[in-house]
Amino acid sequence: MQNGNQSNNNNNKKKKAGKVISLAEAAKGSIIFQQGKPCSCQAHQHRLISNCLSCGKIVCEKEGEGPFSFCGSLVLGKGSKYAGLDESPPLISDAEAVAEAYSKRLVDYDRNSAARTTLIDDQSDYYEMEGNNWLSMEEKELLRKKREEIEEEEKAKQNRVVVTFDLVCHKTRRIRVDEASGGELSLDLEETTARENGGF
């Protein structure tokens, strides 16, 4: 009784493992399959075997495994495998190998290289204008205020002039205050006599 159960278990395991067909045997055509009749039921009337990996047509039980009658490629059922297909590494052409090595080199360069280029953005440094479409309203208002402050400072620098009148020598001196030198006066910018101006 136990021997019968063990043989049934072994048969079940063999059935679950599925068929294994070597690629060499399939290529030679030494395996003989039962040739089924073409069927267009799309596995609605018969049990599904698989679909063709070449043309995509669904193969039902009536058509069976083997060379497909529609395109001639080998079709195997679910669970059947080509022997040696899982163990072999995928074949890579020379062009693919060169492209992969190049991409790895670029990624490595990007990760490990020092920054050799710097970007100088003159537009953002010097020429930001209120009319720039990409600025928000707050940024435009801030730029307008900064521009007004700079203009006021320029006017204040131009307006800070000290005028001295020398009544003895009949001379006038206009001296501008130089803020860069800490408020010191820069002498002899303009010196005129009263006679030159039509005075006395």
Short mmCIF file of C-alpha atoms in Angstrom, two decimals:
data_model
loop_
_atom_site.label_atom_id
_atom_site.label_comp_id
_atom_site.label_asym_id
_atom_site.label_seq_id
_atom_site.Cartn_x
_atom_site.Cartn_y
_atom_site.Cartn_z
CA MET A 1 0.00 0.00 0.00
CA GLN A 2 2.78 2.39 0.89
CA ASN A 3 4.73 1.49 -2.25
CA GLY A 4 1.71 2.39 -4.37
CA ASN A 5 1.40 5.79 -2.63
CA GLN A 6 5.11 6.49 -3.10
CA SER A 7 4.95 5.70 -6.80
CA ASN A 8 1.89 7.98 -7.16
CA ASN A 9 3.76 10.79 -5.33
CA ASN A 10 6.79 10.35 -7.61
CA ASN A 11 4.54 10.46 -10.68
CA ASN A 12 2.83 13.61 -9.36
CA LYS A 13 6.22 15.28 -8.81
CA LYS A 14 7.30 14.37 -12.32
CA LYS A 15 4.06 15.74 -13.74
CA LYS A 16 4.42 19.00 -11.80
CA ALA A 17 8.00 19.50 -12.98
CA GLY A 18 6.81 19.60 -16.60
CA LYS A 19 8.62 18.66 -19.77
CA VAL A 20 12.20 19.70 -20.33
CA ILE A 21 13.42 19.97 -23.91
CA SER A 22 17.00 20.83 -24.77
CA LEU A 23 17.58 23.62 -27.25
CA ALA A 24 19.82 21.42 -29.36
CA GLU A 25 17.11 18.77 -29.75
CA ALA A 26 14.51 21.38 -30.60
CA ALA A 27 16.81 22.98 -33.18
CA LYS A 28 17.61 19.65 -34.84
CA GLY A 29 13.98 18.73 -35.05
CA SER A 30 14.66 15.31 -33.54
CA ILE A 31 11.66 15.63 -31.22
CA ILE A 32 8.43 14.43 -32.76
CA PHE A 33 5.29 16.24 -31.68
CA GLN A 34 1.77 15.27 -32.46
CA GLN A 35 0.69 17.75 -35.06
CA GLY A 36 -2.71 19.19 -34.18
CA LYS A 37 -5.25 20.75 -36.47
CA PRO A 38 -5.48 24.53 -36.73
CA CYS A 39 -8.15 26.01 -34.49
CA SER A 40 -9.37 29.58 -34.12
CA CYS A 41 -11.22 29.26 -30.81
CA GLN A 42 -8.62 31.37 -28.94
CA ALA A 43 -8.82 28.83 -26.06
CA HIS A 44 -12.54 29.44 -25.52
CA GLN A 45 -13.63 25.93 -26.55
CA HIS A 46 -10.44 24.00 -25.75
CA ARG A 47 -7.92 24.20 -22.92
CA LEU A 48 -5.14 26.79 -23.27
CA ILE A 49 -1.65 25.48 -24.07
CA SER A 50 0.23 28.77 -24.41
CA ASN A 51 0.64 31.64 -26.79
CA CYS A 52 3.25 31.83 -29.52
CA LEU A 53 6.22 33.96 -28.52
CA SER A 54 6.89 34.77 -32.15
CA CYS A 55 3.51 35.91 -33.47
CA GLY A 56 1.42 36.09 -30.27
CA LYS A 57 -1.45 33.83 -31.40
CA ILE A 58 -3.11 31.84 -28.64
CA VAL A 59 -2.59 28.07 -28.98
CA CYS A 60 -5.28 25.73 -27.70
CA GLU A 61 -5.19 22.02 -26.83
CA LYS A 62 -6.52 21.01 -30.26
CA GLU A 63 -3.50 22.57 -32.01
CA GLY A 64 -1.14 21.01 -29.44
CA GLU A 65 2.52 21.61 -28.63
CA GLY A 66 5.25 21.65 -31.22
CA PRO A 67 5.91 23.65 -34.33
CA PHE A 68 3.09 26.13 -34.64
CA SER A 69 1.03 25.75 -37.82
CA PHE A 70 0.62 29.52 -38.26
CA CYS A 71 4.23 30.80 -38.09
CA GLY A 72 6.29 27.61 -37.62
CA SER A 73 7.95 28.54 -34.31
CA LEU A 74 8.13 26.05 -31.44
CA VAL A 75 5.29 26.35 -28.91
CA LEU A 76 5.43 24.55 -25.57
CA GLY A 77 2.74 24.22 -22.93
CA LYS A 78 2.67 25.90 -19.53
CA GLY A 79 5.35 24.49 -17.26
CA SER A 80 7.47 23.17 -20.14
CA LYS A 81 10.92 24.71 -20.43
CA TYR A 82 13.81 24.70 -22.78
CA ALA A 83 16.66 22.87 -21.03
CA GLY A 84 19.64 25.09 -20.35
CA LEU A 85 17.77 28.32 -20.97
CA ASP A 86 17.74 29.42 -17.32
CA GLU A 87 21.37 28.51 -16.60
CA SER A 88 23.01 30.28 -19.52
CA PRO A 89 23.78 33.98 -19.18
CA PRO A 90 22.11 36.23 -21.72
CA LEU A 91 24.13 36.79 -24.85
CA ILE A 92 25.39 40.36 -25.26
CA SER A 93 26.62 41.73 -28.54
CA ASP A 94 29.84 43.71 -28.80
CA ALA A 95 27.95 46.96 -29.36
CA GLU A 96 25.83 46.38 -26.24
CA ALA A 97 28.94 45.60 -24.17
CA VAL A 98 30.67 48.78 -25.37
CA ALA A 99 27.54 50.85 -24.65
CA GLU A 100 27.18 49.36 -21.17
CA ALA A 101 30.85 50.00 -20.34
CA TYR A 102 30.51 53.58 -21.58
CA SER A 103 27.40 54.20 -19.47
CA LYS A 104 29.11 52.76 -16.38
CA ARG A 105 32.11 55.02 -17.00
CA LEU A 106 29.86 58.08 -17.29
CA VAL A 107 27.98 57.24 -14.10
CA ASP A 108 31.25 56.66 -12.24
CA TYR A 109 32.64 59.95 -13.55
CA ASP A 110 29.50 61.77 -12.44
CA ARG A 111 29.69 60.32 -8.93
CA ASN A 112 33.41 60.62 -8.26
CA SER A 113 34.77 63.53 -10.26
CA ALA A 114 35.50 66.98 -8.91
CA ALA A 115 33.51 69.90 -10.22
CA ARG A 116 35.56 71.33 -13.07
CA THR A 117 33.08 73.80 -14.44
CA THR A 118 31.41 76.75 -12.81
CA LEU A 119 28.39 78.54 -14.09
CA ILE A 120 28.43 82.33 -14.00
CA ASP A 121 24.93 83.66 -14.36
CA ASP A 122 25.31 87.32 -15.26
CA GLN A 123 21.62 87.65 -15.89
CA SER A 124 20.69 86.96 -12.29
CA ASP A 125 23.62 88.94 -10.88
CA TYR A 126 23.38 92.22 -12.75
CA TYR A 127 20.45 92.53 -15.07
CA GLU A 128 17.39 91.63 -13.08
CA MET A 129 14.64 93.96 -14.16
CA GLU A 130 11.14 94.61 -13.00
CA GLY A 131 9.82 93.65 -16.42
CA ASN A 132 11.15 90.09 -16.16
CA ASN A 133 8.20 87.76 -16.72
CA TRP A 134 9.66 85.03 -14.56
CA LEU A 135 9.75 87.10 -11.36
CA SER A 136 6.92 87.08 -8.87
CA MET A 137 5.19 90.30 -7.82
CA GLU A 138 7.10 90.35 -4.51
CA GLU A 139 10.45 90.00 -6.29
CA LYS A 140 9.56 92.76 -8.73
CA GLU A 141 8.59 95.07 -5.86
CA LEU A 142 11.83 94.28 -4.02
CA LEU A 143 13.90 95.05 -7.14
CA ARG A 144 12.05 98.33 -7.65
CA LYS A 145 12.76 99.38 -4.04
CA LYS A 146 16.44 98.46 -4.37
CA ARG A 147 16.73 100.47 -7.58
CA GLU A 148 15.10 103.49 -5.93
CA GLU A 149 17.48 103.24 -2.94
CA ILE A 150 20.51 103.11 -5.24
CA GLU A 151 19.25 106.15 -7.19
CA GLU A 152 18.67 108.09 -3.94
CA GLU A 153 22.19 107.27 -2.76
CA GLU A 154 23.64 108.50 -6.07
CA LYS A 155 21.66 111.74 -5.82
CA ALA A 156 22.76 112.21 -2.21
CA LYS A 157 26.40 111.78 -3.22
CA GLN A 158 26.02 114.37 -5.96
CA ASN A 159 24.23 116.82 -3.66
CA ARG A 160 26.79 116.75 -0.85
CA VAL A 161 28.86 119.70 -1.87
CA VAL A 162 30.57 122.16 0.50
CA VAL A 163 30.98 125.67 -0.86
CA THR A 164 33.56 127.96 0.74
CA PHE A 165 33.79 131.66 0.04
CA ASP A 166 37.16 133.34 0.44
CA LEU A 167 36.31 137.02 0.71
CA VAL A 168 39.90 138.16 1.00
CA CYS A 169 41.16 136.51 -2.17
CA HIS A 170 37.80 136.77 -3.90
CA LYS A 171 37.63 133.00 -4.55
CA THR A 172 34.92 130.37 -4.16
CA ARG A 173 35.57 126.71 -3.67
CA ARG A 174 33.09 123.89 -4.24
CA ILE A 175 34.23 120.75 -2.53
CA ARG A 176 32.40 117.42 -2.72
CA VAL A 177 32.29 115.14 0.30
CA ASP A 178 33.86 111.78 -0.48
CA GLU A 179 31.99 109.09 1.45
CA ALA A 180 34.46 106.39 0.45
CA SER A 181 37.20 108.15 2.42
CA GLY A 182 35.04 108.34 5.54
CA GLY A 183 33.44 111.73 4.95
CA GLU A 184 36.67 113.61 4.27
CA LEU A 185 36.60 116.51 1.91
CA SER A 186 38.21 116.18 -1.47
CA LEU A 187 39.88 119.53 -2.06
CA ASP A 188 40.25 121.66 -5.17
CA LEU A 189 37.56 120.10 -7.29
CA GLU A 190 36.42 123.43 -8.56
CA GLU A 191 38.05 126.72 -7.80
CA THR A 192 36.90 129.90 -9.40
CA THR A 193 37.61 133.48 -8.76
CA ALA A 194 35.02 136.11 -8.49
CA ARG A 195 36.46 137.93 -11.46
CA GLU A 196 36.01 134.87 -13.71
CA ASN A 197 32.37 134.68 -12.71
CA GLY A 198 31.82 138.34 -13.42
CA GLY A 199 31.84 139.43 -9.78
CA PHE A 200 33.42 142.48 -8.03
#
